[in-house]
N, CA, C and O atoms as a DFTB+ gen file, in Angstrom:
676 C
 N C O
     1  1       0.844      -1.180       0.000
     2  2       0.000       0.000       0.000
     3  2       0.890       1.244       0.000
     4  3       1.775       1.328       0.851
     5  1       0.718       2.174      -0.861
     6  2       1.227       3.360      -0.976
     7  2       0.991       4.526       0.443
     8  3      -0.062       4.654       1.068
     9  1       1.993       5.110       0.641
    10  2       1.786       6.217       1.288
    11  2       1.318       7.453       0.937
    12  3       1.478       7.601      -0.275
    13  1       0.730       8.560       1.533
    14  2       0.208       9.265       0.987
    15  2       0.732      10.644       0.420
    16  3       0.124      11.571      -0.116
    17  1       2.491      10.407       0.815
    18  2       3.592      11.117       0.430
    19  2       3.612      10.479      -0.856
    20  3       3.905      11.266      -1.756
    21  1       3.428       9.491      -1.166
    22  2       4.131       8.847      -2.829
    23  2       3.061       9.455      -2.970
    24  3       3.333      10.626      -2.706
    25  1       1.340       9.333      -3.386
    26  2       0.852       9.629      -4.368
    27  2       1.003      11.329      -4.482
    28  3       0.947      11.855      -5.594
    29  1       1.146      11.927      -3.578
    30  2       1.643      13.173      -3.221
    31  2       2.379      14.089      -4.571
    32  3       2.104      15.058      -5.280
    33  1       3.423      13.135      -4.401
    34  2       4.679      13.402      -4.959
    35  2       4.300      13.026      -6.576
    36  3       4.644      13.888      -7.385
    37  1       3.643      11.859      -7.103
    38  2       3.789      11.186      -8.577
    39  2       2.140      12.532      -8.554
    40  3       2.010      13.062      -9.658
    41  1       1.538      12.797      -7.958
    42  2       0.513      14.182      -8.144
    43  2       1.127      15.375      -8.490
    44  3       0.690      16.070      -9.407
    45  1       2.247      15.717      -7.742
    46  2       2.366      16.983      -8.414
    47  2       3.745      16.550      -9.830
    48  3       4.005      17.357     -10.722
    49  1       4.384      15.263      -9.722
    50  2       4.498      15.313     -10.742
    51  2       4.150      15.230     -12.220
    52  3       4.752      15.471     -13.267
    53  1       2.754      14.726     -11.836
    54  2       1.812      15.268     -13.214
    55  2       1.612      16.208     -13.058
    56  3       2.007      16.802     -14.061
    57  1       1.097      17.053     -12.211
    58  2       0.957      18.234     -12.467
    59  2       2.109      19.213     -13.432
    60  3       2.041      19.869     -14.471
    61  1       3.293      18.834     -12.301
    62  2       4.300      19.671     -13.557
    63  2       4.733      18.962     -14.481
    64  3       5.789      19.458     -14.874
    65  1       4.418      17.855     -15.163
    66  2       4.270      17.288     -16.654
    67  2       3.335      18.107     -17.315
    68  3       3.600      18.391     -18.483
    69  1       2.429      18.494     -16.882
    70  2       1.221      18.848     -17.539
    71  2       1.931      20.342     -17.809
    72  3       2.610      20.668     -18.783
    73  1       1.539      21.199     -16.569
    74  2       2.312      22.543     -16.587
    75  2       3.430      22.816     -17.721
    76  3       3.494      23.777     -18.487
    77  1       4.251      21.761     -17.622
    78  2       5.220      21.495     -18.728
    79  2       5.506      21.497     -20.351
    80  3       6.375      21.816     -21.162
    81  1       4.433      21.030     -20.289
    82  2       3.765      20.716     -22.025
    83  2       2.161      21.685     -22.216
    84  3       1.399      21.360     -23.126
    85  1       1.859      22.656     -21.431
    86  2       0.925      23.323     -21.521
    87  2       0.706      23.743     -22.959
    88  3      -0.361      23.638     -23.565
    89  1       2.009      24.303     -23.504
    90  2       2.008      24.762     -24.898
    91  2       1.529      23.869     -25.959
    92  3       0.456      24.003     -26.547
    93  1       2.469      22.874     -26.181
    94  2       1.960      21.435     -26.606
    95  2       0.438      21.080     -26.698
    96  3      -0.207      20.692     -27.672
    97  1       0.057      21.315     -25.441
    98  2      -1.574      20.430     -25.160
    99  2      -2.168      21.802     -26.067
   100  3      -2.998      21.570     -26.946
   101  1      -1.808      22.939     -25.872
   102  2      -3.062      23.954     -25.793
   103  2      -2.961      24.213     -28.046
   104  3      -3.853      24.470     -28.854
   105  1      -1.547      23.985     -28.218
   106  2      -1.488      23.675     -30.074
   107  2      -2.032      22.569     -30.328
   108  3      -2.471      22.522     -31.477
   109  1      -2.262      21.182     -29.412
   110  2      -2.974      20.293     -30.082
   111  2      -4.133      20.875     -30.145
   112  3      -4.476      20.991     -31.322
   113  1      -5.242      21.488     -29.073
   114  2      -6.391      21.782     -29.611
   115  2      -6.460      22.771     -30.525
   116  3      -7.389      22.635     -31.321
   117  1      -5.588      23.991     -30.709
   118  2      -5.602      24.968     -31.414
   119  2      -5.678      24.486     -33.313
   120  3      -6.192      25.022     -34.295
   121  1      -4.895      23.264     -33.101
   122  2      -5.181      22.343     -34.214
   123  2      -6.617      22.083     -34.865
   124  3      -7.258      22.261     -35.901
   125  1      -6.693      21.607     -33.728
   126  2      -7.984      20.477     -33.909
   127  2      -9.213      21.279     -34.248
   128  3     -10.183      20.854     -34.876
   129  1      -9.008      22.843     -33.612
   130  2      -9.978      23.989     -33.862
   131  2      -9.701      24.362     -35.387
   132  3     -10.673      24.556     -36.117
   133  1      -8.526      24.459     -35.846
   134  2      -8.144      25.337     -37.006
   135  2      -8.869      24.383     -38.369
   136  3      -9.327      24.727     -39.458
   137  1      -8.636      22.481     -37.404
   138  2      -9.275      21.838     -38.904
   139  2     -10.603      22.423     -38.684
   140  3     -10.985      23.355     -39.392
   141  1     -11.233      22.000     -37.870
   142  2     -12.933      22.219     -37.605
   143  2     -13.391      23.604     -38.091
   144  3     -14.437      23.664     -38.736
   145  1     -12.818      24.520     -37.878
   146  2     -12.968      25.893     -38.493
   147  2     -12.538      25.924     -39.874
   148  3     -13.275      26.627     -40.565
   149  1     -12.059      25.654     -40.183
   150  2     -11.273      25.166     -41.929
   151  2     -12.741      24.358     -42.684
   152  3     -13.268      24.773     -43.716
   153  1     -13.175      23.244     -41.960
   154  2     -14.163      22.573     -42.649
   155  2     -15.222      23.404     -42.264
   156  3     -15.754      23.269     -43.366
   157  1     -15.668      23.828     -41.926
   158  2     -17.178      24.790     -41.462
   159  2     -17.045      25.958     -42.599
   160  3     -17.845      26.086     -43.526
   161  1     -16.097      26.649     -42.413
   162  2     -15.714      27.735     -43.612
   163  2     -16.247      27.319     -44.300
   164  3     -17.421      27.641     -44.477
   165  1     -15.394      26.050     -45.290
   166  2     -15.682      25.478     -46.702
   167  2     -17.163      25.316     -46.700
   168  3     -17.862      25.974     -47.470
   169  1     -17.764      24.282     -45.683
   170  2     -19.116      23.929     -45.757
   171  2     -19.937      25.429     -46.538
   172  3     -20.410      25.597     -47.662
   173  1     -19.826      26.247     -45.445
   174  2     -20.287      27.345     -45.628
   175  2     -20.066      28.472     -46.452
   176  3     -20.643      29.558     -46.394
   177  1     -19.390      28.195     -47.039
   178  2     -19.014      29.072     -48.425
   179  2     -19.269      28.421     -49.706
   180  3     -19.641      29.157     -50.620
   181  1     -19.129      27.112     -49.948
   182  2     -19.043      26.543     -50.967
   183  2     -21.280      27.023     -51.599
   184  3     -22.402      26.846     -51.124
   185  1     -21.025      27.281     -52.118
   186  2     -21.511      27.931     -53.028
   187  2     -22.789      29.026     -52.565
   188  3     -23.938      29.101     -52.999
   189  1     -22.188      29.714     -51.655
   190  2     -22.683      30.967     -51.259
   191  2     -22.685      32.281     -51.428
   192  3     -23.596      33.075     -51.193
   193  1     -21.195      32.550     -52.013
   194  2     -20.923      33.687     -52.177
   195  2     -19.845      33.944     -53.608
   196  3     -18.750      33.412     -53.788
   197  1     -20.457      34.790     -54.387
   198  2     -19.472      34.773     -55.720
   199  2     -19.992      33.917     -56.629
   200  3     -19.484      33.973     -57.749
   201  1     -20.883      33.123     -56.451
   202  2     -22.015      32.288     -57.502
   203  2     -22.374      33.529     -58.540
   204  3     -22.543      34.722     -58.285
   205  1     -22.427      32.830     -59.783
   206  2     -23.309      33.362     -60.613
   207  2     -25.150      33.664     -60.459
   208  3     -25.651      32.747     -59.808
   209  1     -25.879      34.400     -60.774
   210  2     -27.046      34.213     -60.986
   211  2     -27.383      33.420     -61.689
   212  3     -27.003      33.416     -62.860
   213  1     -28.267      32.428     -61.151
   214  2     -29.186      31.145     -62.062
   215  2     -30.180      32.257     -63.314
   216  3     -30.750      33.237     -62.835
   217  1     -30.269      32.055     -64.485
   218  2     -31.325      32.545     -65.471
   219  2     -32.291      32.146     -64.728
   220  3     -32.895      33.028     -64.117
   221  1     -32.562      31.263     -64.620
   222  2     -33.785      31.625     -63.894
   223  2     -34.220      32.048     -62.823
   224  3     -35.383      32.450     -62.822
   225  1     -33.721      32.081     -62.024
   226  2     -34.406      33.197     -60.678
   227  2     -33.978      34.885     -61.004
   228  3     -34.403      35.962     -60.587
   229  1     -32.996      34.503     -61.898
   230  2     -33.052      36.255     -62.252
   231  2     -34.577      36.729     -63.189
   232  3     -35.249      37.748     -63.030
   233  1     -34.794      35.629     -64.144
   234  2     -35.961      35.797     -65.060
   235  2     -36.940      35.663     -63.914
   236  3     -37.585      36.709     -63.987
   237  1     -37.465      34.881     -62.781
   238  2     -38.532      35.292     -61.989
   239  2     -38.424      36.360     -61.275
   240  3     -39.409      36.941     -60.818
   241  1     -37.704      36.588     -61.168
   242  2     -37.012      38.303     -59.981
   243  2     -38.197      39.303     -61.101
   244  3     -39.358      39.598     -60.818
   245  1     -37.658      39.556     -62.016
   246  2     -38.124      40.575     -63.024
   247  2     -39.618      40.078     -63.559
   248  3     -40.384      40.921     -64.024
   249  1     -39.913      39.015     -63.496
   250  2     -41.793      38.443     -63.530
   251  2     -41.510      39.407     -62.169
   252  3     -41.171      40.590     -62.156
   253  1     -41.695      38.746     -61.334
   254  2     -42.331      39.180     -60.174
   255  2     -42.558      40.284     -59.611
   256  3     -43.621      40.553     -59.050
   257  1     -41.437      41.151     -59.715
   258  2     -41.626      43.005     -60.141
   259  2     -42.270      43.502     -60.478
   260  3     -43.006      44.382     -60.032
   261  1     -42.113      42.940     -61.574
   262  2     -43.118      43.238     -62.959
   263  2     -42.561      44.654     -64.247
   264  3     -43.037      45.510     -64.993
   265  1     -41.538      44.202     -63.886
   266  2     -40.356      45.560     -64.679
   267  2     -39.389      44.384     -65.519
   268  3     -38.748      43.336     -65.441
   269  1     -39.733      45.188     -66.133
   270  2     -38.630      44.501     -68.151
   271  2     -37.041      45.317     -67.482
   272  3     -37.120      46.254     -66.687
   273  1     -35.780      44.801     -67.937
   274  2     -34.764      45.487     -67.704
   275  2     -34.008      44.335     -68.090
   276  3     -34.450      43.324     -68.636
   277  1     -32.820      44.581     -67.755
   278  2     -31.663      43.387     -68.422
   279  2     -31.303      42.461     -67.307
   280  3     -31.955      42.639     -66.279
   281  1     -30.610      41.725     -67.289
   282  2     -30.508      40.407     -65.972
   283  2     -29.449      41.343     -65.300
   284  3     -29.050      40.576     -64.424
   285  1     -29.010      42.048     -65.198
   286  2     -28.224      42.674     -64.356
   287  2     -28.583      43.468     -63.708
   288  3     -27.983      43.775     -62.678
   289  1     -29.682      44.054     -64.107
   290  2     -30.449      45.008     -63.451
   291  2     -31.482      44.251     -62.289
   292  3     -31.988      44.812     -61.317
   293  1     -31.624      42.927     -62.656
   294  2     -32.637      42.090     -62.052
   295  2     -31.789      41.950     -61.087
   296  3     -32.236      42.320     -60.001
   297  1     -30.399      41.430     -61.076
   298  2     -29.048      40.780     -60.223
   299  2     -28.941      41.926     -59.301
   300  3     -28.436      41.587     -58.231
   301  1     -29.261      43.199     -59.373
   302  2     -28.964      43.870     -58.396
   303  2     -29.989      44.212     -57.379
   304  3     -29.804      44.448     -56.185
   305  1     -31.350      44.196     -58.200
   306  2     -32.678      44.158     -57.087
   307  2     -32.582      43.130     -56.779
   308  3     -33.300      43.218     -55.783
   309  1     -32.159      41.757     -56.792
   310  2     -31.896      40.172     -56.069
   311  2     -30.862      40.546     -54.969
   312  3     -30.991      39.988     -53.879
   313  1     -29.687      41.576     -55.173
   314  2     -28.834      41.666     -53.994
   315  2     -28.840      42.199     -52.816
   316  3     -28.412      41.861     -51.713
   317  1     -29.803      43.741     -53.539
   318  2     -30.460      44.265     -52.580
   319  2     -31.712      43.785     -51.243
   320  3     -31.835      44.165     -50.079
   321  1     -32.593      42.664     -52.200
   322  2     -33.621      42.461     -51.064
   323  2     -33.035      40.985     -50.473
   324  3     -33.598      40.438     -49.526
   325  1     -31.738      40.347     -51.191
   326  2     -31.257      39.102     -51.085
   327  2     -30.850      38.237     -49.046
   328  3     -29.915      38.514     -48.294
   329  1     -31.421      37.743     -48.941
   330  2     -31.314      37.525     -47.260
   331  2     -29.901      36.652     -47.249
   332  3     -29.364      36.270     -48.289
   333  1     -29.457      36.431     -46.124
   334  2     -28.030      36.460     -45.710
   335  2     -28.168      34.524     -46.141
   336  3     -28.968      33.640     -45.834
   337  1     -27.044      34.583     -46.894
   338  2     -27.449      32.826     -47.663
   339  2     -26.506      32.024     -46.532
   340  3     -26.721      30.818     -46.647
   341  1     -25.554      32.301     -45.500
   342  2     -25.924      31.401     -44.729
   343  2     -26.496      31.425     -43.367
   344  3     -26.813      32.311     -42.573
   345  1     -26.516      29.991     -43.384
   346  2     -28.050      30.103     -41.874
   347  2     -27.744      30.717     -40.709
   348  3     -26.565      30.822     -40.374
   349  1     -28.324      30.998     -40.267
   350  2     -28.568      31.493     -38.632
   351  2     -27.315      30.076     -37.966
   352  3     -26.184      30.286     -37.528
   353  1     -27.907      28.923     -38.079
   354  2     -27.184      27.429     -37.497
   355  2     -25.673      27.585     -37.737
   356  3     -24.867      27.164     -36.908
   357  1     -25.262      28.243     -38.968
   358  2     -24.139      28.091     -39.284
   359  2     -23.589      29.355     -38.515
   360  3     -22.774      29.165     -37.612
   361  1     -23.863      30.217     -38.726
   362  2     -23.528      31.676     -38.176
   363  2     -23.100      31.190     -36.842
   364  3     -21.943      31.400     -36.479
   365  1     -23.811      30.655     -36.199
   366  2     -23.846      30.309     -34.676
   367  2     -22.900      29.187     -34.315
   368  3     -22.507      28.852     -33.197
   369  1     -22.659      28.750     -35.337
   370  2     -21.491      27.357     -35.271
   371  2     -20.111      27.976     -35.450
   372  3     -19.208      27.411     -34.832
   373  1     -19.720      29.260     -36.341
   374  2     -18.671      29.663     -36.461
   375  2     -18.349      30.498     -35.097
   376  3     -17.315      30.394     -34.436
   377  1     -19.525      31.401     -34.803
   378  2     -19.808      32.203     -33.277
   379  2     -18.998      31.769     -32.112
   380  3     -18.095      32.359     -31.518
   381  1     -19.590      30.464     -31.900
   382  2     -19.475      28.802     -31.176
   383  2     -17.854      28.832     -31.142
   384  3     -17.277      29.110     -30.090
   385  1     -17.196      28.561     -32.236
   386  2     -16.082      28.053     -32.441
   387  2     -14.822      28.976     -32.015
   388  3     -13.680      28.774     -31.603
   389  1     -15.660      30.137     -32.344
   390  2     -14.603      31.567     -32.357
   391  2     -14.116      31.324     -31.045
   392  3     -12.989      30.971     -30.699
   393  1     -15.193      31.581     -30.320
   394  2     -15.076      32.071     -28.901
   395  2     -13.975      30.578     -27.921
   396  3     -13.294      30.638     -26.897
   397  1     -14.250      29.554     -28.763
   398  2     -13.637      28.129     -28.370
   399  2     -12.041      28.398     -28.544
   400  3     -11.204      27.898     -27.792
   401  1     -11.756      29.187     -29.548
   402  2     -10.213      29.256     -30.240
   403  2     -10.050      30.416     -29.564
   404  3      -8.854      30.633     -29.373
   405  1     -10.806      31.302     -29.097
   406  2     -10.126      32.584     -28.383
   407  2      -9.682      32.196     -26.601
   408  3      -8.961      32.727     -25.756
   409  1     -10.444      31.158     -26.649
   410  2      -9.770      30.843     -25.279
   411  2      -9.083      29.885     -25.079
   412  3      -8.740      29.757     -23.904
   413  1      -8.673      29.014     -25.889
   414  2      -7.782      28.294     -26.248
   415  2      -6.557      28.918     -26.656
   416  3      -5.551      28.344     -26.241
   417  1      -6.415      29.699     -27.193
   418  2      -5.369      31.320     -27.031
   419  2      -4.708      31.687     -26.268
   420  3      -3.521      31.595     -25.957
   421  1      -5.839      32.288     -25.843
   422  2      -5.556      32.936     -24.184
   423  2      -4.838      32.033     -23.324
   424  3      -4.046      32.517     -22.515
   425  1      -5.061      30.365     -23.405
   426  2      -4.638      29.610     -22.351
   427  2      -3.105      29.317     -22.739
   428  3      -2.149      28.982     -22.040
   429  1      -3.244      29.598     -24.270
   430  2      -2.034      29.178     -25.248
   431  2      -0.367      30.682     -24.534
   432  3       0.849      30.734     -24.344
   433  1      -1.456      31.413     -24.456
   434  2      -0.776      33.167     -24.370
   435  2      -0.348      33.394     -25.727
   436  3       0.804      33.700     -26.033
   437  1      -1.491      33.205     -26.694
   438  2      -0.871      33.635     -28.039
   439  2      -2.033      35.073     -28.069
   440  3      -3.144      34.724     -28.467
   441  1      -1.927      36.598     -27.713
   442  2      -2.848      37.389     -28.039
   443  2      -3.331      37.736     -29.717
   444  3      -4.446      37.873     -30.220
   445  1      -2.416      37.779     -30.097
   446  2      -3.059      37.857     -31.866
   447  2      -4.270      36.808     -32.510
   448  3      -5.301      36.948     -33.168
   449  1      -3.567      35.781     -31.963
   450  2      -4.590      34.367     -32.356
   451  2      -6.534      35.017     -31.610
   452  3      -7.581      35.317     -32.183
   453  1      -6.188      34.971     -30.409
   454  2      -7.208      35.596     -29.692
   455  2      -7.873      36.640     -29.977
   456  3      -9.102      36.676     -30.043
   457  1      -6.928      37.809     -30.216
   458  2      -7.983      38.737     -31.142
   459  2      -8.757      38.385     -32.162
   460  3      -9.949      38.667     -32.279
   461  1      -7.911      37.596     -33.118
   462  2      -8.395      37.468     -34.362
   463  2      -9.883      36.502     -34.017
   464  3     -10.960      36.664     -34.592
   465  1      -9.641      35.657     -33.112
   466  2     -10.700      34.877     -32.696
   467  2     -11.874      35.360     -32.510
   468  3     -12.902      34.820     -32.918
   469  1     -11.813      36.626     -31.754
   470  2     -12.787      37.611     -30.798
   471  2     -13.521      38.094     -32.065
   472  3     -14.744      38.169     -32.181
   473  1     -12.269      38.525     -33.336
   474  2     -12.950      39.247     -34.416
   475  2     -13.979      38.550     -35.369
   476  3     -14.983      38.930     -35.972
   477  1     -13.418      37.572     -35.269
   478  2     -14.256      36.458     -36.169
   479  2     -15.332      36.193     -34.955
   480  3     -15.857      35.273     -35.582
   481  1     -15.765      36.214     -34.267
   482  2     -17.120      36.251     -33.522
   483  2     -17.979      37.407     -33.432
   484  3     -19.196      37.309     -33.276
   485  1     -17.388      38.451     -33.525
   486  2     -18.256      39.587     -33.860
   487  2     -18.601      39.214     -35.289
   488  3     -19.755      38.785     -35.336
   489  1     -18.138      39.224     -36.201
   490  2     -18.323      38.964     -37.838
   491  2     -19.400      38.097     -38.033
   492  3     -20.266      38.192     -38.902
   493  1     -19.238      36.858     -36.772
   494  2     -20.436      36.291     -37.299
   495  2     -21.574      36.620     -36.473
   496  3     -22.665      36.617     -37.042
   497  1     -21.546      36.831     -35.554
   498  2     -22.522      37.701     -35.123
   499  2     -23.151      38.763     -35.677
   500  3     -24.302      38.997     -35.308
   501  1     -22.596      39.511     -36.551
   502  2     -23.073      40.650     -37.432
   503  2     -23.699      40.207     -38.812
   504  3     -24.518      40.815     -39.501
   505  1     -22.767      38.319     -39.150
   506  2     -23.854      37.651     -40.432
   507  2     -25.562      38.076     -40.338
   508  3     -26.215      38.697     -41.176
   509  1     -26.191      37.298     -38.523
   510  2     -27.691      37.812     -38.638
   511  2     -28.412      39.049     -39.339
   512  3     -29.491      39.088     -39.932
   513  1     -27.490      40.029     -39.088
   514  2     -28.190      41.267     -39.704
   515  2     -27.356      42.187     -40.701
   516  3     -27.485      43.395     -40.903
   517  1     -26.420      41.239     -41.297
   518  2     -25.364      42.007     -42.276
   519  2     -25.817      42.143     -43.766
   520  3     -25.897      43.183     -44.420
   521  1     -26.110      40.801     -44.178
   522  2     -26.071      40.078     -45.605
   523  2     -24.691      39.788     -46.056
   524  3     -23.706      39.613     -45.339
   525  1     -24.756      39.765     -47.263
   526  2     -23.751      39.605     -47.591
   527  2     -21.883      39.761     -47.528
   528  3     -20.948      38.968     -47.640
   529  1     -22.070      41.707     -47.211
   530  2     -21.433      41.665     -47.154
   531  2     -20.678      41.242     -45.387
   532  3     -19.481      40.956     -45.356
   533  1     -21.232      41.245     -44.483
   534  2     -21.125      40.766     -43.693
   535  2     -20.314      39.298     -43.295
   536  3     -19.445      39.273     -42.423
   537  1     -20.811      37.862     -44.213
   538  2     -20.416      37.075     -44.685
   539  2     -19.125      37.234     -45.008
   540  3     -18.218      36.761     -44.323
   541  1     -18.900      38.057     -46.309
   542  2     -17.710      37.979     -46.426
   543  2     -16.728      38.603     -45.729
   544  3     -15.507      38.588     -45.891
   545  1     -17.417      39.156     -44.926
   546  2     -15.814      39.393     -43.755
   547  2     -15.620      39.021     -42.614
   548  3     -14.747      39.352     -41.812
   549  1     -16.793      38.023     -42.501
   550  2     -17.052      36.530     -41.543
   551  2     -16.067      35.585     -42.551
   552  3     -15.202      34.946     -41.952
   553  1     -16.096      35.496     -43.437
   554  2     -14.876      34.729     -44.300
   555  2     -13.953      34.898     -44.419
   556  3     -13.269      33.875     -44.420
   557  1     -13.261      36.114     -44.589
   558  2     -12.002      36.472     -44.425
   559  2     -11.592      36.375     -42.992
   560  3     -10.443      35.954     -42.855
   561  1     -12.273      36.673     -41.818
   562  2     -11.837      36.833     -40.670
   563  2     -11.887      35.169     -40.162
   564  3     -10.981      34.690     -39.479
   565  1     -12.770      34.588     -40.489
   566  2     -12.454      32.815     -40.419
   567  2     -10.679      32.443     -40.852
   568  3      -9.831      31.922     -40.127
   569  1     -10.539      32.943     -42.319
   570  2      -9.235      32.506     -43.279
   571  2      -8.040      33.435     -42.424
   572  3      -6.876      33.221     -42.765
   573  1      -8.268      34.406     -41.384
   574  2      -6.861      34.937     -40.677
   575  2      -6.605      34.595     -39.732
   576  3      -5.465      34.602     -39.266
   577  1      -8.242      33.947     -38.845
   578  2      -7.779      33.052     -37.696
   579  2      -7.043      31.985     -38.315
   580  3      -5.867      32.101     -37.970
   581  1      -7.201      31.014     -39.062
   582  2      -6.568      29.833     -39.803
   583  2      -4.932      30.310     -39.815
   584  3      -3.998      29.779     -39.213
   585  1      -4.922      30.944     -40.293
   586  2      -3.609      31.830     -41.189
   587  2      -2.762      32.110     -39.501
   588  3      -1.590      31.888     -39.197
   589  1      -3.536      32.490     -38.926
   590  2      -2.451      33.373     -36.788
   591  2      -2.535      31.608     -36.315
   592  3      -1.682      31.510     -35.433
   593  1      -2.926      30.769     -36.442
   594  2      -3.138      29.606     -35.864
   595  2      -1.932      28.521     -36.663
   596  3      -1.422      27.545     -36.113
   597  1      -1.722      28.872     -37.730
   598  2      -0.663      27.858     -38.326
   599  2       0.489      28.795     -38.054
   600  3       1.418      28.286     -37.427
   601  1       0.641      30.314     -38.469
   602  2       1.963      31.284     -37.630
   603  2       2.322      30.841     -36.263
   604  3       3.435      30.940     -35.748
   605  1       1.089      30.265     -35.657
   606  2       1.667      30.051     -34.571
   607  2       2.574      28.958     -33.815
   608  3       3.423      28.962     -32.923
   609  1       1.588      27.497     -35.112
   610  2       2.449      26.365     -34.556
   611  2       3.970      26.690     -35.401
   612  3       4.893      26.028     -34.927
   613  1       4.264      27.361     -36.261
   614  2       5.255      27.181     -37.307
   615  2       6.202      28.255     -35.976
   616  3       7.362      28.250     -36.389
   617  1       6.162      28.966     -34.861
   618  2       6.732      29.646     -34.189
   619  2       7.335      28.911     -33.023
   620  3       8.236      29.459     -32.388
   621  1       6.824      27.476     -32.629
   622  2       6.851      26.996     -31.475
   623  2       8.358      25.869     -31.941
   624  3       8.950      25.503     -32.956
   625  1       8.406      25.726     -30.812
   626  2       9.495      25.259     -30.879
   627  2       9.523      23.757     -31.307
   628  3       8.421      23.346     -31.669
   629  1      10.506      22.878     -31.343
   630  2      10.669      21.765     -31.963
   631  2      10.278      20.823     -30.686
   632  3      10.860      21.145     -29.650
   633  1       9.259      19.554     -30.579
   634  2       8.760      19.096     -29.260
   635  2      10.214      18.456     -29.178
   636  3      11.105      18.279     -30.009
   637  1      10.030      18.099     -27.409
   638  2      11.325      17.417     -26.764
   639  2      10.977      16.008     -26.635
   640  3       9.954      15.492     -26.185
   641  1      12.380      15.320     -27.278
   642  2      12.161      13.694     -27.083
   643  2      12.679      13.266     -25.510
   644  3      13.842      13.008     -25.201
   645  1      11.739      13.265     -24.790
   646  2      12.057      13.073     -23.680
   647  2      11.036      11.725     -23.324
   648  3       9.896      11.531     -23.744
   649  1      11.852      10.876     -22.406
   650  2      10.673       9.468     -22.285
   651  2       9.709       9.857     -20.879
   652  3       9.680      10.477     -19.816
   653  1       9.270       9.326     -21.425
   654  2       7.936       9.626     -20.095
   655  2       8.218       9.123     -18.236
   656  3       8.651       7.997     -17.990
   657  1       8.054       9.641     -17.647
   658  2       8.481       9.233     -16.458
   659  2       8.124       7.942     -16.358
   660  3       7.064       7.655     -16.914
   661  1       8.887       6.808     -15.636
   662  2       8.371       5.710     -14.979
   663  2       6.684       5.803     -13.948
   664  3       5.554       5.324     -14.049
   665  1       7.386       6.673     -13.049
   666  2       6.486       6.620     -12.231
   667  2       4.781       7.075     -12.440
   668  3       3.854       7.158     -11.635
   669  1       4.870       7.292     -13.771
   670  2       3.247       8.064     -14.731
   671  2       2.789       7.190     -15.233
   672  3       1.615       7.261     -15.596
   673  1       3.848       5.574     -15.528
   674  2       2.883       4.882     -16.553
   675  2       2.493       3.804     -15.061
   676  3       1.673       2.891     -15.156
């Protein structure tokens, strides 16, 4: 039976294992955020923004008016009354995520990453009542968190081959 000095002791030496590799642990999730934010982007962009007008919903735009004009003229009363093409769900998933990578940051002590995080949550927060252009700077501000999140692992240092304590396994 162990004393309560050993578990004591192999306690705080996880602890300062952990303490140790804080950086480590806090880039694995910063990772794991950057894919998940990487695939949500795509989800959500892929064919949302920068699409052509379909002929036909431009040709019902101008039925429905009830004004003759050229499809470009139709393309711009479509942009104007056009509602924000992605969802509320998604908006709220990038929102979600931001705020996940800004404190994952913070724990990291990377402040740029974190801003950029903070920024990309306002952005999508502002999708609800932006439109479009809103979106797209919910997109760009998605693509600079990505962009401060790989600067960052490419800054860290090279991990240490060190074997794991005996007394941990």
């Amino acid at each position: 039976m162990q004393n309560c000095a050993t578990r004591s002791d192999r306690l705080l030496e996880l602890i300062l294992f952990s303490l140790r590799d804080r950086g480590a642990l806090c880039a694995l999730v910063l990772a794991t955020y950057r894919v998940e934010l990487t695939s949500l982007l795509d989800r959500v962009s892929s064919g949302s923004i920068g699409d052509g007008d379909d002929e036909r919903e431009v040709a019902a735009l101008v039925r429905e008016d009830g004004a003759g004009g050229s499809p470009a003229r139709a393309g711009s009363r479509r942009a104007r009354r056009a509602e924000p093409r992605i969802s509320e769900e998604d908006a709220f998933l990038v929102y979600d995520l931001a705020g996940c990578i800004a404190e994952a940051a913070a724990a990291a002590r990377l402040p740029v990453v974190r801003r950029d995080a903070l920024t990309l949550r306002e952005k999508a927060a502002e999708v609800h009542a932006g439109g479009e252009r809103a979106e797209r700077e919910m997109l760009a501000a998605g693509l600079r968190v990505i962009d401060r999140i790989l600067d960052a692992a490419r800054a860290q240092p090279a991990p240490r081959n060190e074997p794991a304590s005996k007394d941990l396994n």
